[in-house]
Amino acid sequence: VNIPLPTITTISPTSKPVGDPDFTLTVNGTGFIPTSVVNFNGSARTTTYVSDVQLTAQILSSDLAVAGAFNITVTNPAPGGGTSNAQVLTVNNLVPLIISTSPDSATAGNPGFTLTVNGSDFVFNSVVNFDGASKSTTYVSSTQLTAFIPASDIVIAGTHSITVTNPAPGGGTSNAATFTVNNPLPTITTISPTSKTVGDLDFTLTVNGTGFITSSTINIQGLGATTTFVSSTQLTTFISPVPAAGNYNITVVNPLPGGGTSNAATFTVNN
């Protein structure tokens, strides 16, 4: 007498999250016998015969380590017997969570750098996104990723969104962490000229230094002057008329985020 070929109609559950512990899978169908064996992706698992229409099997945590769609089958031994049709058990990635990033800010114009993202439910093919654009990502652990942020992403000051995406099945995009690109603090090294005489003709004051940006402002005694950006190391402003005799503080201000006021250089107007 030949043993029947088993048939699976349903399994329960039909899906599990990545990283879950061992669990008991229920397999419903027909043609089951006490020596039927449930297979996970072709590998036999410890099976309990409940009835000719139901089996249970122990699915291991190691079976749930990686997301994917895995075939569940039942095999009956010879004579006759054979392997049933397959039902799919889906192991789903979780939606990742970001707790922190390091660093959480950079200075505009700096070179590219490696960003560390700390959180939970990361997988080997998680991707870090900067303002929604995926970046080259390295999986460190389920709680840490690193990603290279190129210099082209931090050219201009502002706030940016850091997210992590886990692929299907399951998966999705995490909460967003804020990454701030700060303007640099400007520094004055020299000014030219350093002095004028009352009654001199109108002139252009040149300020040399570092950390200048297109929105930098030259201040004279704390008052903003119309400023021309020449380069990251030079600004100019047109002085008209030459002010009264005295010493005048020349500073440069970069706006938020970051930024701030430079050291002061002294411009002298002589009688």
Short mmCIF file of C-alpha atoms in Angstrom, two decimals:
data_model
loop_
_atom_site.label_atom_id
_atom_site.label_comp_id
_atom_site.label_asym_id
_atom_site.label_seq_id
_atom_site.Cartn_x
_atom_site.Cartn_y
_atom_site.Cartn_z
CA VAL A 1 0.00 0.00 0.00
CA ASN A 2 1.50 3.29 -1.03
CA ILE A 3 1.67 6.24 1.35
CA PRO A 4 -0.29 9.23 0.00
CA LEU A 5 1.30 12.34 -1.45
CA PRO A 6 0.63 15.11 1.11
CA THR A 7 -0.99 18.42 0.22
CA ILE A 8 -0.71 21.70 2.11
CA THR A 9 -3.73 24.01 2.10
CA THR A 10 -2.66 26.64 4.67
CA ILE A 11 0.07 27.44 7.17
CA SER A 12 -0.16 29.57 10.31
CA PRO A 13 1.40 32.02 10.76
CA THR A 14 2.23 33.04 7.19
CA SER A 15 4.84 35.62 8.17
CA LYS A 16 7.33 36.48 10.90
CA PRO A 17 9.65 39.44 11.59
CA VAL A 18 13.40 39.08 11.13
CA GLY A 19 15.13 38.14 14.38
CA ASP A 20 12.15 36.50 16.07
CA PRO A 21 12.80 33.51 18.35
CA ASP A 22 11.92 29.87 17.59
CA PHE A 23 8.21 29.29 17.07
CA THR A 24 5.71 26.55 16.26
CA LEU A 25 4.35 26.52 12.72
CA THR A 26 0.97 24.88 12.08
CA VAL A 27 0.56 23.16 8.72
CA ASN A 28 -2.94 22.25 7.51
CA GLY A 29 -3.66 19.97 4.57
CA THR A 30 -4.34 16.36 3.65
CA GLY A 31 -2.53 13.05 3.50
CA PHE A 32 -0.42 13.56 6.63
CA ILE A 33 0.86 10.51 8.55
CA PRO A 34 2.82 10.08 11.80
CA THR A 35 6.12 10.05 9.88
CA SER A 36 5.40 13.14 7.79
CA VAL A 37 8.13 15.78 7.98
CA VAL A 38 7.73 19.54 7.57
CA ASN A 39 10.54 21.21 5.60
CA PHE A 40 11.70 24.82 5.80
CA ASN A 41 13.28 25.82 2.49
CA GLY A 42 13.99 22.16 1.84
CA SER A 43 15.48 21.36 5.27
CA ALA A 44 13.59 19.04 7.62
CA ARG A 45 12.34 20.49 10.89
CA THR A 46 11.20 18.69 14.05
CA THR A 47 7.60 17.73 13.27
CA THR A 48 4.64 16.72 15.42
CA TYR A 49 1.76 14.73 13.92
CA VAL A 50 -1.58 16.13 15.11
CA SER A 51 -3.91 14.43 12.62
CA ASP A 52 -4.08 13.44 8.98
CA VAL A 53 -4.97 17.06 8.22
CA GLN A 54 -2.60 18.89 10.58
CA LEU A 55 1.08 18.93 11.55
CA THR A 56 3.15 21.29 13.67
CA ALA A 57 6.84 21.99 13.24
CA GLN A 58 9.51 23.86 15.19
CA ILE A 59 10.94 26.73 13.10
CA LEU A 60 14.30 27.92 14.41
CA SER A 61 15.39 31.48 15.15
CA SER A 62 18.23 30.89 12.68
CA ASP A 63 15.57 30.40 10.00
CA LEU A 64 14.39 33.96 10.70
CA ALA A 65 17.79 35.66 10.58
CA VAL A 66 17.35 37.03 7.05
CA ALA A 67 14.28 38.45 5.31
CA GLY A 68 12.84 36.58 2.38
CA ALA A 69 10.15 34.21 1.13
CA PHE A 70 10.75 30.60 2.20
CA ASN A 71 8.97 27.48 0.98
CA ILE A 72 7.21 25.24 3.49
CA THR A 73 6.63 21.70 2.26
CA VAL A 74 5.71 18.32 3.75
CA THR A 75 7.42 15.06 2.83
CA ASN A 76 5.92 11.61 3.28
CA PRO A 77 8.28 8.63 3.09
CA ALA A 78 8.22 5.79 0.56
CA PRO A 79 6.62 3.65 -0.63
CA GLY A 80 4.66 6.25 -2.51
CA GLY A 81 4.72 9.44 -0.51
CA GLY A 82 6.76 12.33 -1.83
CA THR A 83 6.88 16.07 -1.24
CA SER A 84 3.82 18.30 -1.21
CA ASN A 85 3.12 21.59 -2.90
CA ALA A 86 4.73 24.62 -1.23
CA GLN A 87 3.25 27.38 0.88
CA VAL A 88 5.33 30.52 1.50
CA LEU A 89 6.44 31.72 4.91
CA THR A 90 7.57 35.35 4.61
CA VAL A 91 10.27 36.67 6.94
CA ASN A 92 9.82 40.44 7.01
CA ASN A 93 12.35 43.15 7.73
CA LEU A 94 11.28 45.55 10.46
CA VAL A 95 10.96 49.31 10.06
CA PRO A 96 14.28 50.65 11.40
CA LEU A 97 14.58 53.24 14.17
CA ILE A 98 17.24 55.95 14.46
CA ILE A 99 18.25 56.98 17.98
CA SER A 100 21.24 59.22 17.22
CA THR A 101 23.85 60.15 14.64
CA SER A 102 27.50 61.00 15.13
CA PRO A 103 28.41 63.64 14.26
CA ASP A 104 25.10 65.47 14.16
CA SER A 105 26.56 68.50 12.41
CA ALA A 106 29.32 69.58 10.03
CA THR A 107 30.76 72.84 8.75
CA ALA A 108 29.86 73.99 5.25
CA GLY A 109 32.73 73.48 2.85
CA ASN A 110 34.39 70.73 4.87
CA PRO A 111 35.50 67.51 3.15
CA GLY A 112 33.37 64.37 3.03
CA PHE A 113 33.15 62.28 6.20
CA THR A 114 31.79 59.04 7.68
CA LEU A 115 28.48 59.36 9.51
CA THR A 116 27.61 56.83 12.23
CA VAL A 117 23.91 56.06 12.68
CA ASN A 118 22.79 54.40 15.92
CA GLY A 119 19.39 52.79 16.36
CA SER A 120 17.67 49.43 16.09
CA ASP A 121 16.41 46.85 13.59
CA PHE A 122 19.13 47.51 11.02
CA VAL A 123 19.88 44.70 8.54
CA PHE A 124 22.84 43.95 6.32
CA ASN A 125 21.25 45.70 3.34
CA SER A 126 19.89 48.75 5.21
CA VAL A 127 20.62 52.04 3.45
CA VAL A 128 21.31 55.44 5.03
CA ASN A 129 19.65 58.36 3.21
CA PHE A 130 20.70 62.03 3.26
CA ASP A 131 17.69 64.18 2.35
CA GLY A 132 16.16 61.07 0.79
CA ALA A 133 19.18 60.23 -1.38
CA SER A 134 20.83 56.90 -0.60
CA LYS A 135 24.47 56.90 0.50
CA SER A 136 27.13 54.20 0.48
CA THR A 137 26.30 52.30 3.68
CA THR A 138 28.22 49.80 5.79
CA TYR A 139 26.38 47.43 8.15
CA VAL A 140 28.12 47.27 11.52
CA SER A 141 25.41 45.60 13.62
CA SER A 142 21.66 45.56 14.09
CA THR A 143 22.10 48.78 16.10
CA GLN A 144 24.71 50.63 14.04
CA LEU A 145 25.39 51.64 10.44
CA THR A 146 27.98 53.93 8.89
CA ALA A 147 27.62 55.93 5.70
CA PHE A 148 29.93 58.15 3.68
CA ILE A 149 28.61 61.70 3.25
CA PRO A 150 30.40 63.41 0.35
CA ALA A 151 31.58 67.02 0.43
CA SER A 152 28.94 67.89 -2.18
CA ASP A 153 26.20 67.32 0.43
CA ILE A 154 27.60 69.90 2.86
CA VAL A 155 28.42 72.83 0.58
CA ILE A 156 25.63 75.08 1.89
CA ALA A 157 24.51 75.62 5.48
CA GLY A 158 21.10 74.29 6.49
CA THR A 159 19.29 71.40 8.13
CA HIS A 160 19.05 67.99 6.50
CA SER A 161 17.16 64.75 7.12
CA ILE A 162 18.92 61.46 7.89
CA THR A 163 16.82 58.30 7.49
CA VAL A 164 17.43 54.56 7.14
CA THR A 165 15.53 52.32 4.73
CA ASN A 166 15.16 48.57 5.12
CA PRO A 167 14.19 46.73 1.93
CA ALA A 168 11.17 44.51 1.33
CA PRO A 169 9.73 42.15 2.34
CA GLY A 170 8.46 44.29 5.18
CA GLY A 171 10.97 47.00 5.91
CA GLY A 172 10.34 50.65 5.23
CA THR A 173 11.89 53.99 6.15
CA SER A 174 12.78 55.06 9.68
CA ASN A 175 12.05 58.22 11.58
CA ALA A 176 14.23 61.18 10.57
CA ALA A 177 17.21 62.56 12.49
CA THR A 178 18.24 66.16 11.84
CA PHE A 179 21.74 66.84 10.58
CA THR A 180 22.88 70.48 10.59
CA VAL A 181 25.40 71.98 8.20
CA ASN A 182 26.78 75.08 9.92
CA ASN A 183 28.34 78.16 8.40
CA PRO A 184 31.98 78.53 9.45
CA LEU A 185 33.12 81.13 11.98
CA PRO A 186 34.97 83.73 9.88
CA THR A 187 38.45 84.99 10.71
CA ILE A 188 40.10 88.22 9.58
CA THR A 189 43.84 88.11 8.88
CA THR A 190 44.39 91.52 7.23
CA ILE A 191 42.54 94.53 5.87
CA SER A 192 43.64 96.86 3.10
CA PRO A 193 44.04 99.73 3.48
CA THR A 194 44.45 99.91 7.25
CA SER A 195 44.06 103.68 7.42
CA LYS A 196 42.86 106.78 5.61
CA THR A 197 42.92 110.52 6.19
CA VAL A 198 39.86 112.69 6.73
CA GLY A 199 38.92 114.17 3.37
CA ASP A 200 40.34 111.33 1.29
CA LEU A 201 38.41 110.08 -1.68
CA ASP A 202 35.89 107.24 -1.43
CA PHE A 203 37.61 103.84 -1.47
CA THR A 204 37.16 100.07 -1.42
CA LEU A 205 38.10 98.28 1.79
CA THR A 206 39.39 94.75 1.23
CA VAL A 207 39.09 92.21 4.05
CA ASN A 208 41.24 89.06 3.84
CA GLY A 209 40.76 85.99 6.02
CA THR A 210 39.07 82.60 6.10
CA GLY A 211 35.59 81.14 6.31
CA PHE A 212 33.88 83.78 4.16
CA ILE A 213 30.66 82.82 2.39
CA THR A 214 28.33 84.51 -0.07
CA SER A 215 26.16 85.81 2.78
CA SER A 216 29.05 87.16 4.89
CA THR A 217 28.71 90.79 5.96
CA ILE A 218 31.46 93.26 6.77
CA ASN A 219 30.57 95.27 9.88
CA ILE A 220 32.05 98.66 10.68
CA GLN A 221 31.65 99.48 14.36
CA GLY A 222 28.98 96.77 14.49
CA LEU A 223 26.94 98.15 11.59
CA GLY A 224 26.56 96.03 8.48
CA ALA A 225 28.01 97.42 5.26
CA THR A 226 27.15 96.47 1.69
CA THR A 227 29.50 93.56 1.08
CA THR A 228 30.86 91.91 -2.05
CA PHE A 229 31.92 88.28 -1.82
CA VAL A 230 35.14 87.72 -3.75
CA SER A 231 36.16 84.31 -2.43
CA SER A 232 36.19 82.26 0.77
CA THR A 233 39.27 84.30 1.75
CA GLN A 234 38.31 87.81 0.58
CA LEU A 235 35.46 90.32 0.89
CA THR A 236 35.20 93.97 -0.12
CA THR A 237 33.03 96.95 0.78
CA PHE A 238 32.88 100.46 -0.70
CA ILE A 239 33.40 103.24 1.87
CA SER A 240 31.72 106.55 1.02
CA PRO A 241 32.37 109.03 2.50
CA VAL A 242 35.51 108.52 4.58
CA PRO A 243 34.26 108.70 8.17
CA ALA A 244 35.39 111.05 10.89
CA ALA A 245 38.80 110.63 12.51
CA GLY A 246 39.09 107.71 14.90
CA ASN A 247 39.63 103.98 15.19
CA TYR A 248 36.97 101.70 13.73
CA ASN A 249 36.46 97.99 14.45
CA ILE A 250 36.10 95.90 11.30
CA THR A 251 34.48 92.49 11.74
CA VAL A 252 32.84 89.90 9.52
CA VAL A 253 29.55 88.19 10.43
CA ASN A 254 28.36 84.86 9.02
CA PRO A 255 24.67 84.04 9.54
CA LEU A 256 23.09 81.06 11.27
CA PRO A 257 23.19 78.12 11.40
CA GLY A 258 26.65 78.19 12.95
CA GLY A 259 28.45 81.29 11.73
CA GLY A 260 29.12 84.11 14.17
CA THR A 261 31.33 87.19 14.37
CA SER A 262 35.02 87.20 13.54
CA ASN A 263 37.89 88.74 15.43
CA ALA A 264 38.23 92.50 14.92
CA ALA A 265 40.70 94.38 12.78
CA THR A 266 41.30 98.11 13.35
CA PHE A 267 40.83 100.70 10.63
CA THR A 268 42.13 104.18 11.47
CA VAL A 269 41.00 107.54 10.05
CA ASN A 270 43.59 110.19 10.68
CA ASN A 271 43.15 113.94 10.83
#
